[in-house]
Short mmCIF file of C-alpha atoms in Angstrom, two decimals:
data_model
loop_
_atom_site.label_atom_id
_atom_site.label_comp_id
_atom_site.label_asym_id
_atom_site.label_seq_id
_atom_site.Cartn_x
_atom_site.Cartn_y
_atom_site.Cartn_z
CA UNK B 1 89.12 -53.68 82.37
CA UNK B 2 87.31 -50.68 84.44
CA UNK B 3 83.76 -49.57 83.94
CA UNK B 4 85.21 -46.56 82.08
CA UNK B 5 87.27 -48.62 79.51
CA UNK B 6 84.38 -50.77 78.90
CA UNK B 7 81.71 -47.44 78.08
CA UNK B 8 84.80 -46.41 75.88
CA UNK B 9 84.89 -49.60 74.05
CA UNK B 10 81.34 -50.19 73.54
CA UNK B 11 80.54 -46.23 72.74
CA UNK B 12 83.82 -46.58 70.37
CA UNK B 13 82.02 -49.83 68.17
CA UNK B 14 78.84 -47.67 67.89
CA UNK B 15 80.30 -44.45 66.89
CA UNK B 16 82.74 -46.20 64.02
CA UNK B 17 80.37 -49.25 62.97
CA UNK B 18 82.26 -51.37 60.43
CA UNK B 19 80.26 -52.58 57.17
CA UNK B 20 78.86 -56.45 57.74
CA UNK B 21 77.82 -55.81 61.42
CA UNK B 22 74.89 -57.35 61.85
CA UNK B 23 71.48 -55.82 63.50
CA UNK B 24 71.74 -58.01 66.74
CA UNK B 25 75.66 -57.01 67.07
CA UNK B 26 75.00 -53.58 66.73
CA UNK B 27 71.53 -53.75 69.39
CA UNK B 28 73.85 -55.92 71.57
CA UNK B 29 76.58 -53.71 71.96
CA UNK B 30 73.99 -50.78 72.18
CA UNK B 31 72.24 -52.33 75.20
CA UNK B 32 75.69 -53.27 76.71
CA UNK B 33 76.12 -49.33 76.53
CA UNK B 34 73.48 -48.16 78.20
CA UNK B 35 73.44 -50.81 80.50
CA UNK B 36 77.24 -49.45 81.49
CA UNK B 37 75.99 -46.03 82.08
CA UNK B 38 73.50 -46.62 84.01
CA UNK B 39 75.39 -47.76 86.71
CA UNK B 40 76.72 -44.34 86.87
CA UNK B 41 75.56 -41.33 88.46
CA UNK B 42 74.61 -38.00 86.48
CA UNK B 43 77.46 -36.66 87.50
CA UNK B 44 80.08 -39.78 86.92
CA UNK B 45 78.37 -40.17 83.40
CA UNK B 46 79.08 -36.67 82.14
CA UNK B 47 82.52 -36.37 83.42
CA UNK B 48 83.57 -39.81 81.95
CA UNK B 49 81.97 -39.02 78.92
CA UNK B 50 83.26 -35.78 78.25
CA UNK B 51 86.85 -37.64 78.54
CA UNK B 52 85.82 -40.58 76.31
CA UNK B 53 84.41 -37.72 73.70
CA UNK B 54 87.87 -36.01 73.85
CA UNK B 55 90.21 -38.66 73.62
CA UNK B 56 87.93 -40.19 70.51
CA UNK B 57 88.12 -36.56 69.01
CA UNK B 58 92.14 -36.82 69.13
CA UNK B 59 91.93 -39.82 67.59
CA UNK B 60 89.68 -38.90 64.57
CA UNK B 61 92.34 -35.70 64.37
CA UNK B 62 94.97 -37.82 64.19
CA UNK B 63 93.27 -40.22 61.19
CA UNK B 64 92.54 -36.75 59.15
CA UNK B 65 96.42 -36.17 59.21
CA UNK B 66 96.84 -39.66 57.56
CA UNK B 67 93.97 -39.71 55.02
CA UNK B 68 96.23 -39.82 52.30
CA UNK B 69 96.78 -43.32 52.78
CA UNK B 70 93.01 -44.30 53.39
CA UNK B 71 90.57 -46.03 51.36
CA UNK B 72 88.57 -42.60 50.82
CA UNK B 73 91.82 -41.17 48.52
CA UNK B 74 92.01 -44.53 46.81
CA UNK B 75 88.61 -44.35 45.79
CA UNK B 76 89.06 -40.86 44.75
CA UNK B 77 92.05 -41.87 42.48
CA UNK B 78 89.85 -44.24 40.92
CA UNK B 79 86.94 -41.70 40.19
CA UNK B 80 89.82 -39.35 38.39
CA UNK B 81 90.77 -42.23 36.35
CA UNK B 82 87.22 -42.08 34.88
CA UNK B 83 86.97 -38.76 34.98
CA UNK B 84 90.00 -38.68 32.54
CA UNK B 85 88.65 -41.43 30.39
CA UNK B 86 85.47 -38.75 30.55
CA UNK B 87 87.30 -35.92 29.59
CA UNK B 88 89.56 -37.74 26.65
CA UNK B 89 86.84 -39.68 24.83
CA UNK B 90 84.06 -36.50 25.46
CA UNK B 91 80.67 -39.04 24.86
CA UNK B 92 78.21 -37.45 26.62
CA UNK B 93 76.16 -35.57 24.13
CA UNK B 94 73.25 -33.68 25.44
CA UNK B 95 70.73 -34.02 21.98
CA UNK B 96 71.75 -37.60 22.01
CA UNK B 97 70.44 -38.29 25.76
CA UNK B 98 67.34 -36.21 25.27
CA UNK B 99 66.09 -38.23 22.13
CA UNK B 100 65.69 -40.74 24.53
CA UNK B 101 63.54 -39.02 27.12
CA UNK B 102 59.80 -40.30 26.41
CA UNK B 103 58.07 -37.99 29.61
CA UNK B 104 59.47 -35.59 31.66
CA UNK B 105 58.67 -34.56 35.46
CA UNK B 106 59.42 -31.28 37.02
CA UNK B 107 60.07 -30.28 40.82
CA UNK B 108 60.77 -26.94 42.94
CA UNK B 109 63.12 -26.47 45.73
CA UNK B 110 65.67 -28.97 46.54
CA UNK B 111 68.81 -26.36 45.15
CA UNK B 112 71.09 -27.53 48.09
CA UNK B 113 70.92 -30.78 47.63
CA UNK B 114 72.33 -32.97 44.82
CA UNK B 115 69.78 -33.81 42.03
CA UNK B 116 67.21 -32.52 44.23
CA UNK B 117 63.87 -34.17 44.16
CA UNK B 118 65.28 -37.48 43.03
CA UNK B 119 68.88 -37.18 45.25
CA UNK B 120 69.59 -40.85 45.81
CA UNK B 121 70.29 -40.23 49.18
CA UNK B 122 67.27 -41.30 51.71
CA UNK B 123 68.84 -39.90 54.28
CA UNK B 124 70.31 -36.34 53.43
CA UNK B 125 67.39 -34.20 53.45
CA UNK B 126 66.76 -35.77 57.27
CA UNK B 127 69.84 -35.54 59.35
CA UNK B 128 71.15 -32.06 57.86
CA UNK B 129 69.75 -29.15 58.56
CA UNK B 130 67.71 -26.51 56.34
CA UNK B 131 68.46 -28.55 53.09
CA UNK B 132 64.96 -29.92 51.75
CA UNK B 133 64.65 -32.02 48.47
CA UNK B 134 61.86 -30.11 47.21
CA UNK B 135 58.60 -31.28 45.78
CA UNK B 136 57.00 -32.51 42.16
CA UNK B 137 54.97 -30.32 40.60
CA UNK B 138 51.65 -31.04 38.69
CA UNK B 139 51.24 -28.10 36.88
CA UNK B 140 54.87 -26.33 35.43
CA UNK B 141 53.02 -23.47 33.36
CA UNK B 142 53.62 -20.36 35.91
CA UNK B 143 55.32 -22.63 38.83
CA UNK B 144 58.85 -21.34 38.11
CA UNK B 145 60.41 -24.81 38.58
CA UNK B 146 63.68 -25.58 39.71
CA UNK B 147 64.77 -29.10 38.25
CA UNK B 148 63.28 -30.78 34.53
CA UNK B 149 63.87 -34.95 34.95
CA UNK B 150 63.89 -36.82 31.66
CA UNK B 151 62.99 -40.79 31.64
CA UNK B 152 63.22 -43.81 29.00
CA UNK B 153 60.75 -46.03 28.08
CA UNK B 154 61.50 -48.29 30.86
CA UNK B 155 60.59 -45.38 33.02
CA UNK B 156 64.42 -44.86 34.98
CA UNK B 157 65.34 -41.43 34.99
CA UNK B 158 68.31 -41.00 32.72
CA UNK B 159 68.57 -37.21 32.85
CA UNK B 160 68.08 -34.31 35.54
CA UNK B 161 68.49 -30.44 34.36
CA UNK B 162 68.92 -27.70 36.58
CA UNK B 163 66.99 -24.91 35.05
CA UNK B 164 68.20 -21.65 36.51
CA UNK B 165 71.68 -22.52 36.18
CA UNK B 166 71.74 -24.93 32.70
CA UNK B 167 73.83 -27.60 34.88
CA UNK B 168 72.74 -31.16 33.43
CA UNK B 169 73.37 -34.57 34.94
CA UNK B 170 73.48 -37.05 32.19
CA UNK B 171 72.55 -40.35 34.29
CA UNK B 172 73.53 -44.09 32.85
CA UNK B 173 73.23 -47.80 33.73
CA UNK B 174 76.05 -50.35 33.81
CA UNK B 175 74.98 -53.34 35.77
CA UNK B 176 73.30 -52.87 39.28
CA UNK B 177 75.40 -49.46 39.01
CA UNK B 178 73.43 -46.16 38.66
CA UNK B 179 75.67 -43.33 37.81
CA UNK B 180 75.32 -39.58 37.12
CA UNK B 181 77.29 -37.28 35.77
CA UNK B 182 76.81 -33.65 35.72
CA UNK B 183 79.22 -30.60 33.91
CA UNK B 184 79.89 -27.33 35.44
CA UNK B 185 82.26 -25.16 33.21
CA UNK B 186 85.94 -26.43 35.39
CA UNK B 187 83.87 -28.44 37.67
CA UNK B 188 82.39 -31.65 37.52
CA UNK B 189 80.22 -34.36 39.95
CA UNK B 190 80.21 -37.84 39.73
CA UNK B 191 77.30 -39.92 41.97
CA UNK B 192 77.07 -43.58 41.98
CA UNK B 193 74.61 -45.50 43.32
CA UNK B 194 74.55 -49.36 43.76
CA UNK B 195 71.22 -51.23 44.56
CA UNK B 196 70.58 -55.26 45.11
CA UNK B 197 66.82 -56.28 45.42
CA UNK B 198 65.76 -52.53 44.23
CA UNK B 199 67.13 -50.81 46.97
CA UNK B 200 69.94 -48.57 47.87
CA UNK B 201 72.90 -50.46 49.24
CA UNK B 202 75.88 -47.46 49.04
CA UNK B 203 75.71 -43.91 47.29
CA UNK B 204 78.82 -41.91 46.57
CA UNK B 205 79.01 -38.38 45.28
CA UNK B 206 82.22 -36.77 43.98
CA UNK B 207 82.70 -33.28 43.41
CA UNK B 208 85.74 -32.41 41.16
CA UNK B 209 88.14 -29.37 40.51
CA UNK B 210 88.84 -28.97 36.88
CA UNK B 211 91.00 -26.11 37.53
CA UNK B 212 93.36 -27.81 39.85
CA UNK B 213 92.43 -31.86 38.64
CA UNK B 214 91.50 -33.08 42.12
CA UNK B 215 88.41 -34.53 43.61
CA UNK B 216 87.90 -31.41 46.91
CA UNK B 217 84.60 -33.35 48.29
CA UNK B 218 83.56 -36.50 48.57
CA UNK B 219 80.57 -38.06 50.57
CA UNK B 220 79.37 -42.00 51.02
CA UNK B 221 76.54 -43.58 52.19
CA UNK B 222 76.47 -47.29 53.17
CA UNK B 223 73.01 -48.82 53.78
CA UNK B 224 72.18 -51.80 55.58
CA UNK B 225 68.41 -53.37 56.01
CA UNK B 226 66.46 -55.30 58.73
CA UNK B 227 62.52 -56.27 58.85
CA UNK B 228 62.31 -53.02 61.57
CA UNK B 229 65.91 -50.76 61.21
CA UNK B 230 67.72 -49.46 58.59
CA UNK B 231 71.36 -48.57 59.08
CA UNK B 232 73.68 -45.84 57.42
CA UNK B 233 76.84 -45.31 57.30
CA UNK B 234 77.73 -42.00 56.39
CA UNK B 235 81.06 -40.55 55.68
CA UNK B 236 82.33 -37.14 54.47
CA UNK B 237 85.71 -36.06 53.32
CA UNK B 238 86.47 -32.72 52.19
CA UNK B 239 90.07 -31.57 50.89
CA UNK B 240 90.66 -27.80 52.05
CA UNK B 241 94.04 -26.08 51.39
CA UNK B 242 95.31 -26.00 54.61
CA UNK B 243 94.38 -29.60 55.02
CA UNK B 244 91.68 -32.36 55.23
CA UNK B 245 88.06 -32.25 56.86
CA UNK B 246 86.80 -36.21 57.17
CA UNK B 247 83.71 -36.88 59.40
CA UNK B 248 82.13 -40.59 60.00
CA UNK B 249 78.71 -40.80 61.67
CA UNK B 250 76.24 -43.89 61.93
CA UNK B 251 72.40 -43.07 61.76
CA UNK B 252 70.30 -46.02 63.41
CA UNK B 253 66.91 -45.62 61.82
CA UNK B 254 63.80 -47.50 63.00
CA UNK B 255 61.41 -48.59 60.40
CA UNK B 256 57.73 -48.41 60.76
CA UNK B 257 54.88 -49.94 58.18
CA UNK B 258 57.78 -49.46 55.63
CA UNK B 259 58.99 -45.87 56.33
CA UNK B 260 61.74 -44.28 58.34
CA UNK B 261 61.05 -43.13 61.44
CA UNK B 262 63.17 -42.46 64.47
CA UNK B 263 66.73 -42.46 64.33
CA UNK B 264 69.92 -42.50 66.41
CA UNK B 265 73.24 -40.81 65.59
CA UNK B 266 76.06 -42.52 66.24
CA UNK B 267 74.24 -44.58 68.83
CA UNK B 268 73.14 -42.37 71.34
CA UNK B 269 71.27 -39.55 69.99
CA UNK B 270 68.23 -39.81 69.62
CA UNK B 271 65.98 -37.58 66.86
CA UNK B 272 62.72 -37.61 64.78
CA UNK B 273 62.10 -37.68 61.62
CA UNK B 274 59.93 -34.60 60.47
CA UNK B 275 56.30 -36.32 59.89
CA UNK B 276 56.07 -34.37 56.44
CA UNK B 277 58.56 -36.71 54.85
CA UNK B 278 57.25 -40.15 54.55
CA UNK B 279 60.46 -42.20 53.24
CA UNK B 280 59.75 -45.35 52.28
CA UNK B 281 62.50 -47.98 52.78
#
């Protein structure tokens, strides 16, 4: 095997990072990488790499053609199974989940991204661009608010209303499952959350078509945790007519005093996080 297969291989296991790989893998195949490279020279590096890139590219192509027969539309099959079972038994009843609400917080901003304030992503507001979470407010008299949040008496959030457009997100337990569910006229969206040890292990948001009964969007998270890194594994599949959009990226994030800092996409890139958000892990 040349120098050029092995950069291939070893870029290849840190752009598509399978769930269970452990920190050291992942940090030993990283330093393999860059210990490849630079044996190269500027101009060796960026040639090779631009082929690598390509080729890699084809491939992902060629795995969009064939996502029929993936895990992402088995998954989806399985949310319009309870999206059916919804529909048919109709047992989400606004009054009913509000009686239940003993305080209420209220946030602004955050209307491109799901739930805003309290999106269970940690990552989304980070590594895409011009979409913020918003902020809590203190005082709602005159503040024009964007988002009411309803909790129980064991203080979880069990309801999240979108004022200016009515939308509500009735939001349940079942197990170390948190699950939301929000109406929209022929639309509907479906986010699951699972934790272990009170943190985030995978998040999953489904965005369905009532009109034409099909799930068009679907995003998943994956998280995995270390004393000093948390990784992601973030995937994003979205059904178009003329075919299928599916995109898989890994974000590397370094953790400092017990917030995110740093990060690498997809094992190369490097970016900062913005020091106004302080995400704890």
């Amino acid at each position: 095997m040349d120098i050029k297969d092995k950069i291939e291989e070893k870029y290849r296991n840190l752009c598509e990072v399978k769930p269970g790989t452990t920190k050291e893998e992942y940090e030993k195949n990283q330093a393999e990488y860059f210990e490849l490279i630079s044996k190269l020279s500027k101009k060796e590096r960026k040639a090779i790499m631009f082929e690598i890139i390509e080729k890699l590219a084809q491939k992902k192509e060629e795995e969009q053609k064939n996502l029929v027969y993936t895990e992402q539309n088995a998954r989806c099959s399985e949310i319009l199974e309870m999206i059916d079972d919804i529909l048919s038994k109709g047992a989400f009843d606004i009054k009913e989940n509000e009686s239940k609400v003993v305080r209420r917080e209220y946030s602004k901003g955050g209307e491109c991204i799901y739930r805003g304030y309290y999106c269970p992503s940690k990552i989304e507001d980070i590594v895409v661009g011009n979409v913020k979470r918003g902020r809590l407010l203190k005082r709602v008299k005159g503040s024009n608010p964007t988002y009411c949040y309803g909790f129980d008496e064991n203080d979880r959030i069990i309801s999240a209303k979108k004022i200016c457009t009515d939308e509500y997100e009735f939001i349940y337990y079942k197990g170390n499952e948190q699950i939301g569910v929000n109406f929209r006229r022929d639309a509907m969206s479906i986010a699951i959350s699972k934790f272990e040890n009170d943190k985030i292990i995978s998040y999953e948001l489904f965005h369905y078509d009532g009109y034409n009964k099909t799930i068009w969007e679907y995003q998943k998270e994956i998280y995995q945790y270390s004393d000093e890194r948390m990784l992601v594994i973030w995937e994003f599949y979205n059904k178009f007519s003329d075919g299928i959009f599916f995109e898989r990226t890994t974000y590397d994030f370094a953790v400092k005093d017990g917030f995110l800092s740093n990060y690498l996409a997809d094992g190369v890139r490097e970016y900062k996080v913005d020091p106004k958000i302080k995400r704890e892990v």
